[in-house]
GROMACS .gro file of C-alpha atoms in nm:
model
  233
    1MET     CA    1   2.248   2.487   0.281
    2VAL     CA    2   2.010   2.196   0.479
    3GLY     CA    3   1.908   2.059   0.111
    4VAL     CA    4   2.249   2.052   0.044
    5LEU     CA    5   2.327   1.865   0.337
    6ALA     CA    6   2.042   1.630   0.330
    7TYR     CA    7   2.142   1.483  -0.010
    8LEU     CA    8   2.507   1.431   0.087
    9GLY     CA    9   2.352   1.262   0.390
   10LEU     CA   10   2.163   1.048   0.153
   11ARG     CA   11   2.439   1.006  -0.104
   12GLN     CA   12   2.625   0.788   0.243
   13LEU     CA   13   2.383   0.574   0.272
   14PRO     CA   14   2.406   0.215   0.166
   15PRO     CA   15   2.242   0.148  -0.159
   16ASP     CA   16   1.940  -0.091  -0.158
   17ASN     CA   17   2.020  -0.429  -0.218
   18SER     CA   18   1.687  -0.612  -0.173
   19LEU     CA   19   1.651  -0.735  -0.514
   20ALA     CA   20   2.026  -0.854  -0.517
   21LEU     CA   21   1.948  -1.066  -0.219
   22VAL     CA   22   1.676  -1.257  -0.330
   23ARG     CA   23   1.892  -1.318  -0.673
   24GLN     CA   24   2.192  -1.439  -0.485
   25ALA     CA   25   1.975  -1.654  -0.259
   26GLY     CA   26   1.714  -1.789  -0.537
   27VAL     CA   27   1.437  -1.746  -0.348
   28MET     CA   28   1.185  -1.478  -0.230
   29SER     CA   29   1.003  -1.564   0.108
   30VAL     CA   30   0.638  -1.504   0.076
   31CYS     CA   31   0.418  -1.461   0.431
   32VAL     CA   32   0.047  -1.613   0.399
   33PRO     CA   33  -0.236  -1.689   0.615
   34PRO     CA   34  -0.327  -2.063   0.647
   35GLU     CA   35  -0.644  -2.035   0.420
   36PHE     CA   36  -0.774  -1.755   0.242
   37PRO     CA   37  -0.930  -1.840  -0.100
   38PRO     CA   38  -0.966  -1.774  -0.343
   39PHE     CA   39  -0.652  -1.582  -0.308
   40VAL     CA   40  -0.386  -1.783  -0.142
   41THR     CA   41  -0.432  -2.118   0.041
   42ALA     CA   42  -0.150  -2.297   0.215
   43THR     CA   43  -0.070  -2.641   0.107
   44PRO     CA   44   0.147  -2.922   0.184
   45ASP     CA   45   0.328  -2.873  -0.169
   46GLY     CA   46   0.297  -2.512  -0.170
   47ALA     CA   47   0.027  -2.233  -0.196
   48GLN     CA   48  -0.227  -2.217  -0.433
   49GLY     CA   49  -0.474  -1.966  -0.553
   50ARG     CA   50  -0.502  -1.627  -0.765
   51GLU     CA   51  -0.243  -1.458  -0.550
   52ALA     CA   52  -0.004  -1.782  -0.537
   53GLU     CA   53   0.000  -1.773  -0.945
   54LEU     CA   54   0.038  -1.406  -0.950
   55LEU     CA   55   0.392  -1.427  -0.765
   56ARG     CA   56   0.474  -1.743  -0.935
   57ARG     CA   57   0.486  -1.558  -1.293
   58ALA     CA   58   0.637  -1.252  -1.110
   59ALA     CA   59   0.909  -1.476  -0.967
   60ALA     CA   60   0.996  -1.650  -1.275
   61ARG     CA   61   1.038  -1.310  -1.468
   62ILE     CA   62   1.250  -1.187  -1.174
   63GLY     CA   63   1.444  -1.520  -1.180
   64THR     CA   64   1.388  -1.669  -0.857
   65SER     CA   65   1.159  -1.924  -0.692
   66LEU     CA   66   0.934  -1.890  -0.378
   67GLU     CA   67   0.916  -1.960  -0.016
   68TRP     CA   68   0.587  -1.965   0.169
   69ASN     CA   69   0.590  -1.884   0.511
   70LEU     CA   70   0.281  -1.978   0.678
   71GLN     CA   71   0.141  -1.715   0.916
   72ALA     CA   72  -0.120  -1.915   1.153
   73SER     CA   73  -0.204  -1.590   1.371
   74TRP     CA   74  -0.272  -1.379   1.011
   75GLY     CA   75  -0.617  -1.195   1.082
   76THR     CA   76  -0.685  -1.365   1.414
   77THR     CA   77  -0.715  -1.013   1.600
   78PRO     CA   78  -0.822  -0.665   1.491
   79ASP     CA   79  -0.452  -0.524   1.523
   80PRO     CA   80  -0.209  -0.682   1.262
   81VAL     CA   81   0.080  -0.618   1.521
   82ASP     CA   82  -0.049  -0.927   1.727
   83TRP     CA   83  -0.035  -1.166   1.424
   84GLY     CA   84   0.327  -1.203   1.464
   85LEU     CA   85   0.407  -1.085   1.098
   86ARG     CA   86   0.786  -0.940   1.085
   87PRO     CA   87   1.001  -0.794   0.836
   88GLU     CA   88   1.259  -1.083   0.877
   89SER     CA   89   0.993  -1.338   0.845
   90CYS     CA   90   0.948  -1.272   0.461
   91GLN     CA   91   1.040  -1.014   0.154
   92VAL     CA   92   0.635  -1.034   0.046
   93LEU     CA   93   0.272  -1.037   0.162
   94ALA     CA   94  -0.007  -1.190   0.025
   95GLY     CA   95  -0.370  -1.292   0.140
   96GLY     CA   96  -0.624  -1.042  -0.017
   97ILE     CA   97  -0.495  -0.742   0.117
   98VAL     CA   98  -0.693  -0.375   0.044
   99VAL     CA   99  -0.513  -0.045  -0.055
  100SER     CA  100  -0.611   0.138   0.242
  101PRO     CA  101  -0.449   0.456   0.487
  102GLU     CA  102  -0.424   0.124   0.740
  103THR     CA  103  -0.201  -0.101   0.500
  104GLN     CA  104  -0.011   0.175   0.350
  105ALA     CA  105   0.118   0.331   0.683
  106LEU     CA  106   0.238  -0.057   0.715
  107MET     CA  107   0.376  -0.154   0.384
  108GLN     CA  108   0.427  -0.086   0.043
  109PRO     CA  109   0.160  -0.219  -0.145
  110LEU     CA  110   0.190  -0.332  -0.513
  111PRO     CA  111  -0.194  -0.333  -0.673
  112TYR     CA  112  -0.277  -0.602  -0.890
  113ALA     CA  113  -0.660  -0.533  -0.933
  114GLU     CA  114  -0.955  -0.324  -0.882
  115THR     CA  115  -1.271  -0.531  -0.709
  116GLY     CA  116  -1.596  -0.421  -0.567
  117TRP     CA  117  -1.874  -0.567  -0.351
  118ALA     CA  118  -2.135  -0.843  -0.441
  119LEU     CA  119  -2.407  -1.026  -0.329
  120LEU     CA  120  -2.404  -1.394  -0.362
  121THR     CA  121  -2.777  -1.559  -0.322
  122LEU     CA  122  -2.874  -1.916  -0.283
  123ASP     CA  123  -3.144  -1.861  -0.118
  124PRO     CA  124  -3.344  -1.533  -0.122
  125ALA     CA  125  -3.567  -1.615   0.162
  126LYS     CA  126  -3.285  -1.714   0.405
  127PRO     CA  127  -3.079  -1.465   0.627
  128LEU     CA  128  -2.765  -1.248   0.518
  129GLY     CA  129  -2.387  -1.299   0.584
  130VAL     CA  130  -2.158  -1.058   0.551
  131LEU     CA  131  -1.785  -1.132   0.505
  132ALA     CA  132  -1.531  -0.853   0.506
  133ASN     CA  133  -1.237  -1.017   0.636
  134HIS     CA  134  -0.927  -0.831   0.410
  135TRP     CA  135  -0.659  -0.660   0.590
  136GLY     CA  136  -0.778  -0.326   0.541
  137LEU     CA  137  -1.089  -0.346   0.409
  138ASN     CA  138  -1.335  -0.125   0.609
  139ALA     CA  139  -1.624  -0.383   0.718
  140GLU     CA  140  -1.821  -0.106   0.850
  141GLU     CA  141  -1.908  -0.040   0.470
  142ALA     CA  142  -2.062  -0.332   0.472
  143TYR     CA  143  -2.235  -0.372   0.800
  144ASP     CA  144  -2.417  -0.044   0.691
  145TRP     CA  145  -2.551  -0.142   0.397
  146ALA     CA  146  -2.705  -0.447   0.572
  147ASP     CA  147  -2.857  -0.227   0.827
  148ARG     CA  148  -2.974   0.000   0.568
  149GLN     CA  149  -3.145  -0.322   0.420
  150GLY     CA  150  -3.336  -0.384   0.745
  151GLN     CA  151  -3.194  -0.697   0.806
  152ASP     CA  152  -3.018  -0.873   1.095
  153PHE     CA  153  -2.680  -1.047   0.940
  154THR     CA  154  -2.404  -1.293   1.062
  155ALA     CA  155  -2.044  -1.232   1.009
  156TYR     CA  156  -1.789  -1.420   0.911
  157ASP     CA  157  -1.432  -1.449   0.946
  158ASP     CA  158  -1.362  -1.647   0.606
  159ALA     CA  159  -1.509  -1.803   0.301
  160GLY     CA  160  -1.500  -2.112   0.431
  161GLU     CA  161  -1.719  -2.053   0.740
  162ALA     CA  162  -1.959  -1.848   0.508
  163LEU     CA  163  -1.965  -2.192   0.273
  164ALA     CA  164  -2.065  -2.346   0.540
  165ALA     CA  165  -2.287  -2.149   0.648
  166LEU     CA  166  -2.460  -2.121   0.298
  167ARG     CA  167  -2.439  -2.501   0.282
  168GLY     CA  168  -2.610  -2.575   0.640
  169GLY     CA  169  -2.875  -2.330   0.575
  170GLU     CA  170  -2.785  -2.079   0.828
  171VAL     CA  171  -2.789  -1.829   0.584
  172GLY     CA  172  -2.900  -1.796   0.193
  173ARG     CA  173  -2.712  -1.500   0.103
  174VAL     CA  174  -2.348  -1.338   0.144
  175LEU     CA  175  -2.216  -0.988   0.080
  176SER     CA  176  -1.861  -1.024  -0.001
  177LEU     CA  177  -1.618  -0.875  -0.204
  178ARG     CA  178  -1.674  -1.001  -0.605
  179GLU     CA  179  -1.330  -1.249  -0.550
  180GLU     CA  180  -1.511  -1.425  -0.266
  181ALA     CA  181  -1.897  -1.441  -0.434
  182GLU     CA  182  -1.742  -1.592  -0.737
  183TRP     CA  183  -1.581  -1.826  -0.550
  184LEU     CA  184  -1.860  -1.937  -0.368
  185ARG     CA  185  -2.057  -1.959  -0.668
  186GLY     CA  186  -1.817  -2.197  -0.796
  187GLN     CA  187  -1.871  -2.444  -0.489
  188LEU     CA  188  -2.281  -2.411  -0.465
  189PRO     CA  189  -2.491  -2.517  -0.796
  190GLY     CA  190  -2.755  -2.259  -0.860
  191ALA     CA  191  -2.635  -1.968  -0.685
  192GLY     CA  192  -2.628  -1.648  -0.830
  193VAL     CA  193  -2.419  -1.342  -0.797
  194GLN     CA  194  -2.505  -0.921  -0.814
  195GLU     CA  195  -2.297  -0.647  -0.822
  196VAL     CA  196  -2.388  -0.408  -0.520
  197SER     CA  197  -2.287  -0.093  -0.701
  198GLU     CA  198  -2.368   0.161  -0.406
  199LEU     CA  199  -2.084   0.044  -0.233
  200PRO     CA  200  -1.754   0.186  -0.310
  201ARG     CA  201  -1.470   0.011  -0.509
  202HIS     CA  202  -1.148  -0.137  -0.384
  203THR     CA  203  -0.809  -0.232  -0.498
  204LEU     CA  204  -0.626  -0.536  -0.401
  205ALA     CA  205  -0.272  -0.561  -0.346
  206LEU     CA  206   0.007  -0.780  -0.237
  207GLY     CA  207   0.224  -0.591   0.009
  208MET     CA  208   0.610  -0.572   0.061
  209TRP     CA  209   0.805  -0.406   0.375
  210LYS     CA  210   0.928  -0.043   0.328
  211ASN     CA  211   1.238   0.035   0.218
  212SER     CA  212   1.315  -0.250  -0.036
  213ILE     CA  213   1.307  -0.008  -0.331
  214THR     CA  214   1.522  -0.258  -0.591
  215LEU     CA  215   1.270  -0.517  -0.510
  216LYS     CA  216   0.949  -0.354  -0.503
  217ARG     CA  217   1.058  -0.200  -0.873
  218ALA     CA  218   1.102  -0.556  -0.989
  219LEU     CA  219   0.801  -0.670  -0.899
  220THR     CA  220   0.614  -0.387  -1.009
  221ALA     CA  221   0.708  -0.434  -1.324
  222ALA     CA  222   0.659  -0.792  -1.298
  223LEU     CA  223   0.265  -0.729  -1.224
  224PRO     CA  224  -0.018  -0.616  -1.429
  225GLN     CA  225   0.048  -0.234  -1.444
  226ASN     CA  226  -0.323  -0.112  -1.461
  227PRO     CA  227  -0.500  -0.215  -1.164
  228GLY     CA  228  -0.828  -0.112  -1.289
  229GLU     CA  229  -0.812  -0.340  -1.589
  230ALA     CA  230  -0.567  -0.613  -1.500
  231VAL     CA  231  -0.854  -0.801  -1.315
  232ARG     CA  232  -1.157  -0.576  -1.334
  233ARG     CA  233  -1.452  -0.758  -1.193
   0.00000   0.00000   0.00000
Protein backbone atom coordinates (compact mmCIF):
# COMPACT_ATOMS: atom_id res chain seq x y z
CA MET A 1 0.00 0.00 0.00
CA VAL A 2 2.84 2.40 0.86
CA GLY A 3 4.44 1.68 -2.51
CA VAL A 4 1.21 2.34 -4.37
CA LEU A 5 0.68 5.63 -2.54
CA ALA A 6 4.25 6.72 -3.26
CA TYR A 7 3.76 5.90 -6.95
CA LEU A 8 0.53 7.88 -7.08
CA GLY A 9 2.23 10.78 -5.33
CA LEU A 10 5.04 10.82 -7.88
CA ARG A 11 2.49 10.91 -10.68
CA GLN A 12 1.18 14.16 -9.24
CA LEU A 13 4.57 15.88 -9.41
CA PRO A 14 4.96 18.41 -12.22
CA PRO A 15 6.88 17.01 -15.20
CA ASP A 16 10.54 17.96 -15.50
CA ASN A 17 10.84 20.66 -18.17
CA SER A 18 14.55 21.54 -17.83
CA LEU A 19 15.31 20.68 -21.47
CA ALA A 20 12.18 22.43 -22.75
CA LEU A 21 13.08 25.61 -20.86
CA VAL A 22 16.60 25.65 -22.32
CA ARG A 23 15.30 25.15 -25.84
CA GLN A 24 12.60 27.77 -25.34
CA ALA A 25 15.19 30.30 -24.15
CA GLY A 26 17.59 29.27 -26.89
CA VAL A 27 20.52 29.38 -24.48
CA MET A 28 22.13 27.08 -21.90
CA SER A 29 23.99 28.77 -19.04
CA VAL A 30 27.34 27.34 -17.93
CA CYS A 31 29.17 28.23 -14.69
CA VAL A 32 32.95 28.35 -15.15
CA PRO A 33 35.99 29.43 -13.12
CA PRO A 34 37.98 32.41 -14.44
CA GLU A 35 40.88 30.20 -15.54
CA PHE A 36 41.39 26.44 -15.45
CA PRO A 37 43.58 25.45 -18.41
CA PRO A 38 43.39 23.32 -20.40
CA PHE A 39 39.75 22.63 -19.48
CA VAL A 40 38.16 26.07 -19.60
CA THR A 41 39.32 29.67 -19.56
CA ALA A 42 36.97 32.65 -19.62
CA THR A 43 37.72 35.30 -22.28
CA PRO A 44 35.90 38.44 -23.46
CA ASP A 45 34.65 36.42 -26.44
CA GLY A 46 33.40 33.50 -24.36
CA ALA A 47 35.13 30.48 -22.87
CA GLN A 48 37.92 28.51 -24.47
CA GLY A 49 39.39 25.11 -23.67
CA ARG A 50 38.66 21.43 -23.86
CA GLU A 51 35.41 21.42 -21.91
CA ALA A 52 34.19 24.61 -23.59
CA GLU A 53 34.51 22.86 -26.95
CA LEU A 54 32.75 19.75 -25.65
CA LEU A 55 29.84 21.90 -24.52
CA ARG A 56 29.69 23.81 -27.80
CA ARG A 57 29.32 20.55 -29.71
CA ALA A 58 26.74 19.22 -27.25
CA ALA A 59 24.74 22.47 -27.35
CA ALA A 60 24.69 22.35 -31.16
CA ARG A 61 23.20 18.86 -31.01
CA ILE A 62 20.57 19.97 -28.51
CA GLY A 63 19.77 23.05 -30.58
CA THR A 64 20.81 25.88 -28.27
CA SER A 65 23.60 28.39 -27.77
CA LEU A 66 25.77 28.82 -24.65
CA GLU A 67 26.02 31.58 -22.07
CA TRP A 68 29.13 31.62 -19.85
CA ASN A 69 28.60 32.64 -16.22
CA LEU A 70 31.98 33.49 -14.68
CA GLN A 71 32.33 32.35 -11.06
CA ALA A 72 35.15 34.44 -9.61
CA SER A 73 35.30 32.54 -6.29
CA TRP A 74 35.49 29.04 -7.84
CA GLY A 75 38.18 27.05 -6.02
CA THR A 76 39.24 29.85 -3.67
CA THR A 77 38.30 27.93 -0.49
CA PRO A 78 38.13 24.22 0.44
CA ASP A 79 34.33 24.34 0.78
CA PRO A 80 32.43 24.74 -2.54
CA VAL A 81 29.48 26.19 -0.60
CA ASP A 82 31.60 29.32 -0.08
CA TRP A 83 32.18 29.79 -3.82
CA GLY A 84 28.71 31.22 -4.36
CA LEU A 85 27.62 28.62 -6.91
CA ARG A 86 23.83 28.36 -7.00
CA PRO A 87 21.33 26.41 -9.15
CA GLU A 88 19.86 29.69 -10.37
CA SER A 89 23.28 30.72 -11.71
CA CYS A 90 23.46 28.09 -14.47
CA GLN A 91 22.30 24.72 -15.73
CA VAL A 92 25.78 23.23 -16.27
CA LEU A 93 29.14 23.47 -14.48
CA ALA A 94 32.51 23.12 -16.23
CA GLY A 95 35.95 23.35 -14.70
CA GLY A 96 37.91 20.09 -14.48
CA ILE A 97 35.46 18.40 -12.11
CA VAL A 98 36.46 14.91 -10.91
CA VAL A 99 33.82 12.29 -10.12
CA SER A 100 33.99 11.56 -6.39
CA PRO A 101 31.62 11.10 -3.42
CA GLU A 102 31.96 14.84 -2.79
CA THR A 103 30.91 15.96 -6.26
CA GLN A 104 28.25 13.25 -6.57
CA ALA A 105 26.64 14.51 -3.35
CA LEU A 106 26.30 18.04 -4.74
CA MET A 107 25.57 17.50 -8.42
CA GLN A 108 24.94 15.08 -11.24
CA PRO A 109 28.33 14.41 -12.88
CA LEU A 110 28.35 13.89 -16.65
CA PRO A 111 31.53 11.85 -17.28
CA TYR A 112 33.43 12.42 -20.50
CA ALA A 113 36.99 11.11 -20.00
CA GLU A 114 39.22 8.94 -17.88
CA THR A 115 42.62 10.25 -16.86
CA GLY A 116 45.60 9.54 -14.59
CA TRP A 117 48.51 11.25 -12.90
CA ALA A 118 51.65 12.27 -14.77
CA LEU A 119 54.98 13.86 -13.93
CA LEU A 120 56.21 16.70 -16.12
CA THR A 121 59.99 17.14 -16.00
CA LEU A 122 61.82 20.21 -17.23
CA ASP A 123 64.88 20.02 -14.96
CA PRO A 124 65.19 16.87 -12.78
CA ALA A 125 67.76 18.57 -10.53
CA LYS A 126 65.24 21.14 -9.31
CA PRO A 127 62.47 20.69 -6.69
CA LEU A 128 59.04 19.18 -7.21
CA GLY A 129 55.71 20.95 -7.55
CA VAL A 130 52.28 19.36 -7.08
CA LEU A 131 49.15 20.51 -8.88
CA ALA A 132 46.03 18.88 -7.41
CA ASN A 133 43.40 21.58 -7.67
CA HIS A 134 40.42 19.79 -9.23
CA TRP A 135 37.04 19.88 -7.54
CA GLY A 136 36.53 16.36 -6.19
CA LEU A 137 40.17 15.27 -6.48
CA ASN A 138 41.85 13.85 -3.39
CA ALA A 139 45.03 15.92 -3.20
CA GLU A 140 46.39 13.75 -0.39
CA GLU A 141 47.14 10.91 -2.80
CA ALA A 142 49.48 13.22 -4.72
CA TYR A 143 51.04 14.63 -1.55
CA ASP A 144 51.60 11.11 -0.17
CA TRP A 145 53.28 10.09 -3.42
CA ALA A 146 55.64 13.05 -3.16
CA ASP A 147 56.40 12.18 0.47
CA ARG A 148 57.22 8.60 -0.53
CA GLN A 149 59.81 9.94 -2.95
CA GLY A 150 61.50 11.54 0.06
CA GLN A 151 61.16 15.00 -1.47
CA ASP A 152 59.89 18.33 -0.28
CA PHE A 153 57.37 19.87 -2.67
CA THR A 154 55.41 23.04 -3.35
CA ALA A 155 51.65 22.84 -3.92
CA TYR A 156 50.11 25.11 -6.57
CA ASP A 157 46.52 26.25 -6.94
CA ASP A 158 46.38 26.33 -10.73
CA ALA A 159 48.33 25.42 -13.84
CA GLY A 160 49.26 29.05 -14.49
CA GLU A 161 51.05 29.25 -11.14
CA ALA A 162 52.86 25.98 -11.83
CA LEU A 163 53.92 27.24 -15.27
CA ALA A 164 55.33 30.45 -13.79
CA ALA A 165 57.26 28.43 -11.18
CA LEU A 166 58.74 26.18 -13.86
CA ARG A 167 59.76 29.12 -16.01
CA GLY A 168 61.23 30.92 -13.01
CA GLY A 169 63.24 27.90 -11.88
CA GLU A 170 61.41 27.53 -8.55
CA VAL A 171 60.65 23.92 -9.48
CA GLY A 172 61.83 21.63 -12.24
CA ARG A 173 59.07 19.01 -12.10
CA VAL A 174 55.31 19.08 -11.55
CA LEU A 175 53.00 16.20 -10.63
CA SER A 176 49.47 16.73 -11.96
CA LEU A 177 46.69 15.03 -13.86
CA ARG A 178 47.74 14.13 -17.38
CA GLU A 179 45.79 16.97 -18.99
CA GLU A 180 47.67 19.68 -17.11
CA ALA A 181 51.00 17.92 -17.65
CA GLU A 182 50.42 17.89 -21.42
CA TRP A 183 49.33 21.53 -21.37
CA LEU A 184 52.48 22.51 -19.46
CA ARG A 185 54.64 20.56 -21.91
CA GLY A 186 53.09 22.54 -24.73
CA GLN A 187 54.30 25.75 -23.09
CA LEU A 188 57.79 24.46 -22.24
CA PRO A 189 60.01 23.23 -25.10
CA GLY A 190 62.20 20.37 -23.95
CA ALA A 191 59.92 19.19 -21.12
CA GLY A 192 58.90 15.54 -20.89
CA VAL A 193 55.86 13.80 -19.43
CA GLN A 194 55.81 10.37 -17.77
CA GLU A 195 52.76 8.52 -16.45
CA VAL A 196 52.70 7.80 -12.70
CA SER A 197 50.99 4.43 -12.81
CA GLU A 198 51.07 3.76 -9.07
CA LEU A 199 48.55 6.52 -8.47
CA PRO A 200 44.83 5.89 -9.13
CA ARG A 201 43.02 6.96 -12.26
CA HIS A 202 40.06 9.33 -12.19
CA THR A 203 37.02 10.28 -14.25
CA LEU A 204 36.59 13.84 -15.48
CA ALA A 205 33.08 15.21 -15.79
CA LEU A 206 30.89 18.18 -16.45
CA GLY A 207 28.34 18.87 -13.74
CA MET A 208 24.62 19.49 -13.51
CA TRP A 209 22.36 20.37 -10.63
CA LYS A 210 20.18 17.53 -9.47
CA ASN A 211 16.61 16.96 -10.70
CA SER A 212 17.19 18.34 -14.22
CA ILE A 213 16.27 14.98 -15.65
CA THR A 214 15.40 15.77 -19.27
CA LEU A 215 18.33 18.13 -19.77
CA LYS A 216 20.70 15.57 -18.26
CA ARG A 217 19.45 12.91 -20.67
CA ALA A 218 19.95 15.21 -23.64
CA LEU A 219 23.47 16.22 -22.60
CA THR A 220 24.43 12.64 -21.79
CA ALA A 221 23.39 11.60 -25.28
CA ALA A 222 25.33 14.51 -26.80
CA LEU A 223 28.59 13.74 -24.94
CA PRO A 224 30.93 10.75 -25.53
CA GLN A 225 29.28 7.62 -24.20
CA ASN A 226 32.36 5.79 -22.88
CA PRO A 227 34.45 7.90 -20.50
CA GLY A 228 37.24 5.33 -20.57
CA GLU A 229 37.59 5.48 -24.35
CA ALA A 230 36.45 9.02 -25.17
CA VAL A 231 39.70 10.74 -24.27
CA ARG A 232 41.91 8.08 -22.74
CA ARG A 233 45.38 9.28 -21.83
